[in-house]
PDB file of C-alpha atoms in Angstrom:
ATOM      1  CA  UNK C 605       0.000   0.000   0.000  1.00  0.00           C
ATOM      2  CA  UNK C 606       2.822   2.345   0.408  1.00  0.00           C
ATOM      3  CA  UNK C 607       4.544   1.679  -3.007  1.00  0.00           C
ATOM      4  CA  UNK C 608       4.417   4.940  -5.370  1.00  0.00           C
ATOM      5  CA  UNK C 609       4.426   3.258  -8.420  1.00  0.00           C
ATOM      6  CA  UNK C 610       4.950   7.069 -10.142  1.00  0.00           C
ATOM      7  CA  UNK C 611       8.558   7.240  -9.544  1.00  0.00           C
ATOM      8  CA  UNK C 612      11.266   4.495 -11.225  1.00  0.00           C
ATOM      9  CA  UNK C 613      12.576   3.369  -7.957  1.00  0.00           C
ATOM     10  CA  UNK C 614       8.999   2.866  -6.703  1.00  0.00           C
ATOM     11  CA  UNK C 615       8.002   1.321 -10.018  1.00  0.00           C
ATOM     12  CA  UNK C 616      11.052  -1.454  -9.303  1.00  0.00           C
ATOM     13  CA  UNK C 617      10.193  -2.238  -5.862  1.00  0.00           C
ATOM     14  CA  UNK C 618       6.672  -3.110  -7.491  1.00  0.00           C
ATOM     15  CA  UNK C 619       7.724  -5.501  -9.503  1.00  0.00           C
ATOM     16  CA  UNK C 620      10.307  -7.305  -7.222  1.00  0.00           C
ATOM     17  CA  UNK C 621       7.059  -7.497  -4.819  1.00  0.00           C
ATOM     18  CA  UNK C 622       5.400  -8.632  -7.322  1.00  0.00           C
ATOM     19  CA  UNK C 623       8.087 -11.106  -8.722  1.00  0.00           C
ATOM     20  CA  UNK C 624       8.496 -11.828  -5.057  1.00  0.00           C
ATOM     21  CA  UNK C 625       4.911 -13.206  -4.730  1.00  0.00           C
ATOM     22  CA  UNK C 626       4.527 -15.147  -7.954  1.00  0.00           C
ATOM     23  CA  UNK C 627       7.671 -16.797  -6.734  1.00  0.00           C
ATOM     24  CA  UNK C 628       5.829 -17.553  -3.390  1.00  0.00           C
ATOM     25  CA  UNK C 629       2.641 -18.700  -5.301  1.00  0.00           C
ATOM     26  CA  UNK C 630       4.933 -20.972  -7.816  1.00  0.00           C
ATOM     27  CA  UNK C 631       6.132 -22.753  -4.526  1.00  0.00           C
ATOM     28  CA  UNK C 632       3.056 -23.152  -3.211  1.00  0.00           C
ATOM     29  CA  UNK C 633       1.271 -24.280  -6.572  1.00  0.00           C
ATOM     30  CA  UNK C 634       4.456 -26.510  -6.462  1.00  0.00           C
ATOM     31  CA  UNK C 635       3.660 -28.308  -2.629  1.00  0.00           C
ATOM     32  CA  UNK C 636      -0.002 -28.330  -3.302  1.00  0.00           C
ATOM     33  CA  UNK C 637       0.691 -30.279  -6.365  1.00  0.00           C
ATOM     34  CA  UNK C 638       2.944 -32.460  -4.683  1.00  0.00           C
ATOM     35  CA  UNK C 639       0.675 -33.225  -2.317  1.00  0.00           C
ATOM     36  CA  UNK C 640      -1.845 -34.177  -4.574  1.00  0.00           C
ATOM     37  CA  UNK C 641       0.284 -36.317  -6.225  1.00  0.00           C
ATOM     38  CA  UNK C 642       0.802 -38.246  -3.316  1.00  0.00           C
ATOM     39  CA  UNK C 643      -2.260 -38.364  -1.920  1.00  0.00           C
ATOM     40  CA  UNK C 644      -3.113 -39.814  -5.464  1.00  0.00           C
ATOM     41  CA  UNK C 645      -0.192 -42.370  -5.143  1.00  0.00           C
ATOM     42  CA  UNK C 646      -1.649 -43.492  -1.803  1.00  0.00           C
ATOM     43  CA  UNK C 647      -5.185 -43.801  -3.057  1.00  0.00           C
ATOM     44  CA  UNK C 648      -4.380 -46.374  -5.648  1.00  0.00           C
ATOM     45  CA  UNK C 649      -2.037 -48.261  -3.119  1.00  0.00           C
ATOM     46  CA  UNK C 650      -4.427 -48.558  -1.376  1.00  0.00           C
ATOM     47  CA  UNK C 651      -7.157 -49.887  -4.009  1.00  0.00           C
ATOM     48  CA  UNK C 652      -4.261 -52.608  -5.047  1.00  0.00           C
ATOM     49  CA  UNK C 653      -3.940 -53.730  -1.811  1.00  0.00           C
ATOM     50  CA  UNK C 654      -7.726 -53.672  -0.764  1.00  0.00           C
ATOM     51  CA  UNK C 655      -8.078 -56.129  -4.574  1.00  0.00           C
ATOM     52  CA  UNK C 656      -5.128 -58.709  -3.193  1.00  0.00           C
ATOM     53  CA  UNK C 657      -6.165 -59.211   0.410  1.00  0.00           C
ATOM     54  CA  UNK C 658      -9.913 -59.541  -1.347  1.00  0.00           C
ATOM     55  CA  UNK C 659      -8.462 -62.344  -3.430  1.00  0.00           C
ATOM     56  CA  UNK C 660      -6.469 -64.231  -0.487  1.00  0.00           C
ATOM     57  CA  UNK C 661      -9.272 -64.194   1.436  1.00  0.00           C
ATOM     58  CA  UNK C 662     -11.213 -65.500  -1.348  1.00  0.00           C
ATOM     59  CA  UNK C 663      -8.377 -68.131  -2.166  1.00  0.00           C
ATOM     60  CA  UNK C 664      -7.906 -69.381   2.022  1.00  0.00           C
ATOM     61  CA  UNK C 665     -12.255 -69.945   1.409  1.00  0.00           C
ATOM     62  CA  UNK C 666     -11.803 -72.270  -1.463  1.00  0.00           C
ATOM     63  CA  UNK C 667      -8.443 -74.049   0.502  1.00  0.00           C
ATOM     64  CA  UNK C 668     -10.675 -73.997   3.847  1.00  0.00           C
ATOM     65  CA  UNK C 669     -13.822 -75.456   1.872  1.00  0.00           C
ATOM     66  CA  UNK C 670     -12.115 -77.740   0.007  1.00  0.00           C
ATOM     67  CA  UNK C 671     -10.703 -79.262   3.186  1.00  0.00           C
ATOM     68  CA  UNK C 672     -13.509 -79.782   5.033  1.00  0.00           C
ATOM     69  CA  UNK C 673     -15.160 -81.369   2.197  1.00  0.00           C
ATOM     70  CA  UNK C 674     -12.293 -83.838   2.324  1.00  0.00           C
ATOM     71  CA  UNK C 675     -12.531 -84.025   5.833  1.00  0.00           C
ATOM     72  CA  UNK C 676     -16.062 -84.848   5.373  1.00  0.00           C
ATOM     73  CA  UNK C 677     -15.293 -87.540   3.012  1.00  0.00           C
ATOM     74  CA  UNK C 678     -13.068 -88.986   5.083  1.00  0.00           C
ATOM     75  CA  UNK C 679     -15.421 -89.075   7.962  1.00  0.00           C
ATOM     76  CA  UNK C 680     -18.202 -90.256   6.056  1.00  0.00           C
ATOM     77  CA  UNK C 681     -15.934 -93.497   4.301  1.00  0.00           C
ATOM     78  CA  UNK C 682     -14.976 -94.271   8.188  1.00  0.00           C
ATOM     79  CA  UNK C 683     -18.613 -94.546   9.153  1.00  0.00           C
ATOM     80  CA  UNK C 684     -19.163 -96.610   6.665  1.00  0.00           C
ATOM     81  CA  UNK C 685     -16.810 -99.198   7.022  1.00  0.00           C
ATOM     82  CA  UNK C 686     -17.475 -99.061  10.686  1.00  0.00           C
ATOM     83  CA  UNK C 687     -20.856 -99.950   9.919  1.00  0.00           C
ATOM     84  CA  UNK C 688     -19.934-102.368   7.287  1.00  0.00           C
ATOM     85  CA  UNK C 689     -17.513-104.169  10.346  1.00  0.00           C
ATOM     86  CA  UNK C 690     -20.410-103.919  12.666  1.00  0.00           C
ATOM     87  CA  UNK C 691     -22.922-105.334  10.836  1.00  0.00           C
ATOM     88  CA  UNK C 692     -20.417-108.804   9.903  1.00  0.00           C
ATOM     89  CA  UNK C 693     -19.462-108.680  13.354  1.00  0.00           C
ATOM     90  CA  UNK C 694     -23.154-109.248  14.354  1.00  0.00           C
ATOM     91  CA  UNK C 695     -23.733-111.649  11.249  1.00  0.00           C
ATOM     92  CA  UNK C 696     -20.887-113.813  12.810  1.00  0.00           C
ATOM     93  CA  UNK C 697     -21.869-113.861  16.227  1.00  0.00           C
ATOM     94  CA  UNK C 698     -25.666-115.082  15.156  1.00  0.00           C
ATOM     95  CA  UNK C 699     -23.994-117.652  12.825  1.00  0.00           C
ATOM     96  CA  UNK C 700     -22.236-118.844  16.107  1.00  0.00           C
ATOM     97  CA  UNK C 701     -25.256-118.628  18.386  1.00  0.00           C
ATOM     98  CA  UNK C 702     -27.191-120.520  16.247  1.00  0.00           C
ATOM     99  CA  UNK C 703     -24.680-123.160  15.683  1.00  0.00           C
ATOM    100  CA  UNK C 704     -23.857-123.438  19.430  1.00  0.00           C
ATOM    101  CA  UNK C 705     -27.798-123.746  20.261  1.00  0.00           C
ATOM    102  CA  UNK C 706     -28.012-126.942  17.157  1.00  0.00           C
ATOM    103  CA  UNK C 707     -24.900-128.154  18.150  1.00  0.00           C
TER     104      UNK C 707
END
């Protein structure tokens, strides 16, 4: 406000202020861009990583699944054969019954 641009000298120190501040908008226009940058950077990180921990998860489902149907399998061939066992064991036994009781 106290600048007389009228005279040379005053006319200079007007445009060194004013060089002065483009300078100090530059920088800033400079950071803030930075920033952004950055903050763009970080926002796709993040998206990459939030897609791969999506798919492990996904991918220690199908493992966990495909386990237990295994496991069930397994389980289920077990009572089977138990069964199977039982069911001669009892066959035997009544063959020896009645053979003891004709005998």
């Amino acid at each position: 406000a106290a600048i007389n641009v009228t005279t040379a000298q005053g006319a200079q120190d007007a445009v060194q202020m004013a060089d002065a501040a483009l300078s100090q908008l530059g920088s800033s226009r400079a950071y803030l861009g930075s920033t952004q940058n950055q903050l763009n950077s970080t926002i796709t990180s993040l998206a990459a990583t939030e897609v791969n921990t999506r798919s492990a998860e996904s991918n220690i489902r199908d493992v966990d699944l495909a386990e237990e149907i295994m496991n069930f399998s397994r389980m289920e061939s077990l009572n089977q054969a138990r069964t199977f066992a039982h069911n001669q064991a009892r066959a035997v036994n009544q063959q020896n019954v009645v053979s003891l009781l004709q005998g």
